[in-house]
mmCIF file of C-alpha atoms in Angstrom:
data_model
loop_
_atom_site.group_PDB
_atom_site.id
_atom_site.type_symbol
_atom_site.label_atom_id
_atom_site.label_comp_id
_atom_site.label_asym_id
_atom_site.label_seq_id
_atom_site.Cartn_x
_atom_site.Cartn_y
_atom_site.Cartn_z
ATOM 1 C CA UNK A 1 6.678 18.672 -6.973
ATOM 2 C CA UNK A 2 6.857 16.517 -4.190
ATOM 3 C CA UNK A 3 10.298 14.995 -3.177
ATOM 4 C CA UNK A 4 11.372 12.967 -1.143
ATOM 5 C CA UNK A 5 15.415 12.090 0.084
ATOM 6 C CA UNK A 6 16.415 8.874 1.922
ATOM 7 C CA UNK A 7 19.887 9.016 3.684
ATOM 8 C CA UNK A 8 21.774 7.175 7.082
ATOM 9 C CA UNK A 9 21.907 4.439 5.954
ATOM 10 C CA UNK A 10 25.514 2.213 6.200
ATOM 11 C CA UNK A 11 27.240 -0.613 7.226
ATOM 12 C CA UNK A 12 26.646 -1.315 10.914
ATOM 13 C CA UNK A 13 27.508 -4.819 13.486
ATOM 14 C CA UNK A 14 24.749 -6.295 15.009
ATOM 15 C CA UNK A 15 23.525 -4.735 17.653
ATOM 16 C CA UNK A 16 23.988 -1.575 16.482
ATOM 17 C CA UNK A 17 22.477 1.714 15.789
ATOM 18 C CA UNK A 18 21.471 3.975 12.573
ATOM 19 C CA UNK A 19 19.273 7.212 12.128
ATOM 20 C CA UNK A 20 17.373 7.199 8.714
ATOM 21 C CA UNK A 21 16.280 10.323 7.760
ATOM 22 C CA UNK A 22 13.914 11.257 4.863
ATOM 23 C CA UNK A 23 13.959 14.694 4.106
ATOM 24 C CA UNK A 24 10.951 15.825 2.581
ATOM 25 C CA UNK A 25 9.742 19.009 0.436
ATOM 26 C CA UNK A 26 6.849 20.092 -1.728
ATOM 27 C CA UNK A 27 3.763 19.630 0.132
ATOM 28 C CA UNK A 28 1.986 21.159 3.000
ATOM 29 C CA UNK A 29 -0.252 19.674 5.593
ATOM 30 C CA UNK A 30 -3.734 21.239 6.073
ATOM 31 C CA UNK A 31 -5.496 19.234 8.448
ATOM 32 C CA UNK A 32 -8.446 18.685 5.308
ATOM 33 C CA UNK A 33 -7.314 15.204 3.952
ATOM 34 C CA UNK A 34 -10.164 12.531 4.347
ATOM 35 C CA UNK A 35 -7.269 9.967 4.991
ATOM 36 C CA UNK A 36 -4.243 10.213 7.237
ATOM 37 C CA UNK A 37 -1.460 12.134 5.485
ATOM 38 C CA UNK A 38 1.863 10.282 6.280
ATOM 39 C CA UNK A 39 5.499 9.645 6.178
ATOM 40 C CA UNK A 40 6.042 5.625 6.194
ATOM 41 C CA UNK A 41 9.477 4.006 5.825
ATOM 42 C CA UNK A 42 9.701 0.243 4.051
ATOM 43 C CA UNK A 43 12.967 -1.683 3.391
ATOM 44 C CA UNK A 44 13.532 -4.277 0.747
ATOM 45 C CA UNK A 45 15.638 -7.282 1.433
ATOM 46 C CA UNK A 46 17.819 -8.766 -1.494
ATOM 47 C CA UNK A 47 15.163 -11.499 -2.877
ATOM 48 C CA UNK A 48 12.031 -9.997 -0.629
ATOM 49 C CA UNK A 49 9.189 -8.315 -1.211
ATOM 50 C CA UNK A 50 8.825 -4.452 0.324
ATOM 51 C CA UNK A 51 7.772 -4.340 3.907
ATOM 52 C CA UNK A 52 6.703 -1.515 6.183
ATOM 53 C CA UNK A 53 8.458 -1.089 8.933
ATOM 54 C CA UNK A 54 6.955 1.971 10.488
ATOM 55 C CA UNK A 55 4.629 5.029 9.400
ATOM 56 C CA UNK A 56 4.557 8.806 11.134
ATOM 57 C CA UNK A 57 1.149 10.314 10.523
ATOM 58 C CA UNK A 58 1.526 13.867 10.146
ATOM 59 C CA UNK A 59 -1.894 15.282 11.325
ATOM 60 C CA UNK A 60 -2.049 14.028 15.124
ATOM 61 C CA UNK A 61 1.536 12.828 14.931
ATOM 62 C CA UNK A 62 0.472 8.593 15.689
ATOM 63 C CA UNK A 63 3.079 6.012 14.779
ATOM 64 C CA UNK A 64 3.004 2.404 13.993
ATOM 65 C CA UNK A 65 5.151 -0.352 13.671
ATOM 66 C CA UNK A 66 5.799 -3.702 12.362
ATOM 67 C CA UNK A 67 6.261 -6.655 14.661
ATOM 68 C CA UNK A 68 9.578 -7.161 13.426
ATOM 69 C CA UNK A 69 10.971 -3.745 14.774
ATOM 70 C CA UNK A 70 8.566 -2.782 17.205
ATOM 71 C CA UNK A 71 10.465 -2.153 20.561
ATOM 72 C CA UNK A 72 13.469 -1.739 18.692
ATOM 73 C CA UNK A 73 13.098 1.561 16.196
ATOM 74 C CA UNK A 74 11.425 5.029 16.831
ATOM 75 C CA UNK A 75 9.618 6.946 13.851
ATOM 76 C CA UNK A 76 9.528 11.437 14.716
ATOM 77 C CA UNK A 77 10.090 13.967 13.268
ATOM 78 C CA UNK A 78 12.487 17.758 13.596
ATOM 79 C CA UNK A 79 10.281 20.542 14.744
ATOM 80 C CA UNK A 80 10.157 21.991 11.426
ATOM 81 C CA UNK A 81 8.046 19.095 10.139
ATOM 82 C CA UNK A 82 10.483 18.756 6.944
ATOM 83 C CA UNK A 83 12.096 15.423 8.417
ATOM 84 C CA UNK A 84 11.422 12.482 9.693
ATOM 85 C CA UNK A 85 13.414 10.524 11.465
ATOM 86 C CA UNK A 86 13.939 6.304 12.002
ATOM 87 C CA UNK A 87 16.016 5.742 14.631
ATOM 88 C CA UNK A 88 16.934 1.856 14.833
ATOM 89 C CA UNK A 89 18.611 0.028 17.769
ATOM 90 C CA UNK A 90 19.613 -3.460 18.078
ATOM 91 C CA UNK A 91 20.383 -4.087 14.551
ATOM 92 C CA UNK A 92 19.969 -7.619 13.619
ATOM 93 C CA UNK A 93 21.496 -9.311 9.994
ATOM 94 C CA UNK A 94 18.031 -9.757 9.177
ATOM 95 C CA UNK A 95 17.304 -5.885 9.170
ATOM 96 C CA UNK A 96 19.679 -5.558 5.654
ATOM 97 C CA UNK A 97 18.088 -4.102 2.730
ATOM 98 C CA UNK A 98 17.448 -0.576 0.808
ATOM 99 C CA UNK A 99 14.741 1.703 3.147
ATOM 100 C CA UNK A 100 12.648 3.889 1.577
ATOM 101 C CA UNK A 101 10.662 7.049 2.629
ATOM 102 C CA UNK A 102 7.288 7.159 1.304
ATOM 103 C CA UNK A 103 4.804 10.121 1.591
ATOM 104 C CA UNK A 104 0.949 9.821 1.300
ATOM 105 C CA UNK A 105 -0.089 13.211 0.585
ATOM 106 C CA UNK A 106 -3.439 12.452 1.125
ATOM 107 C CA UNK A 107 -3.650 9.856 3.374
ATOM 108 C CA UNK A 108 -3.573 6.174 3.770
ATOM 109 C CA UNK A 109 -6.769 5.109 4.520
ATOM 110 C CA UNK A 110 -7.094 1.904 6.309
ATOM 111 C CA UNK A 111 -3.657 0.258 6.050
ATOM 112 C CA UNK A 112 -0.114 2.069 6.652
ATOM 113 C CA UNK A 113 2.127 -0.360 5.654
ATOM 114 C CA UNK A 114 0.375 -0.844 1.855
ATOM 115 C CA UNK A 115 2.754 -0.180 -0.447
ATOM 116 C CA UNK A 116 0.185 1.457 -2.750
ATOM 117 C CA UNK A 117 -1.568 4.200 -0.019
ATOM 118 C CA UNK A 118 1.717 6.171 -0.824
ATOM 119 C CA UNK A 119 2.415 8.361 -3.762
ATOM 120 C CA UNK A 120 6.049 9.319 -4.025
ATOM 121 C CA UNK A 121 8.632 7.406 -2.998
ATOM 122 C CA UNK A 122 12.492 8.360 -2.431
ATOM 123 C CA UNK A 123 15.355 6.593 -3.624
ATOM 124 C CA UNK A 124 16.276 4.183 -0.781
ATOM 125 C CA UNK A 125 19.432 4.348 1.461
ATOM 126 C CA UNK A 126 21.397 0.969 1.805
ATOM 127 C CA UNK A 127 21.294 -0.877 5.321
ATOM 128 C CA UNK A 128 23.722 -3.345 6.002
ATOM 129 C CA UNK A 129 24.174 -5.082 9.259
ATOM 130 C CA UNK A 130 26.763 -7.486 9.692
ATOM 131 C CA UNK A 131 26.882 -10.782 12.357
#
């Protein structure tokens, strides 16, 4: 069973910094899928719909990013290739909302930030960043 855990999250100032982490377990990567097999993160604002904000692709280890927190966040994983990892700078108020890991076990296939190219989802860890 595939699982996936959200955590970091917290109550930051502007400009400051969090590391997400989604900790993920019962699946393994073969190189096979016809997709790209992938760890993606979106966030949920109070009122908003579900964005991505940045995707890991397990196979040849690519990232991508939204224009809202391109140049400021950093998708990777630990060597074990059991976590990934956002690491966000530069917090701005407008960042707020509940993150979420997503895995696609088999791959998105043409667009990484579609909600429905992933099939599990975490629980979401609460951001909140403060003016």
């Amino acid at each position: 069973d595939v699982q996936l855990q959200a955590s970091g999250g917290g109550l930051v100032q502007a400009g400051g910094s969090l590391r997400l982490s989604c900790a993920a377990s019962g699946f393994t990567f073969n190189g096979g899928e016809i997709g790209w097999p992938a760890i993606g993160w979106f966030r949920q604002a109070p009122g908003k719909e579900r964005e991505g904000i940045s995707c890991f692709v397990l196979s040849d280890s690519s990232t991508y990013y939204s224009h809202s927190v391109k140049g400021r966040v950093t998708i990777s994983r630990d060597n074990a290739k059991n976590t990934v990892f956002l690491q966000m700078n530069s917090l701005k108020p407008e960042d707020t909302g509940v993150y979420y890991c997503a895995a696609a076990i088999e791959g998105w296939g043409t667009t990484w930030n579609d909600r429905s190219e992933y099939d599990y989802w975490g629980q979401g860890t609460l951001v909140t960043v403060s003016s």
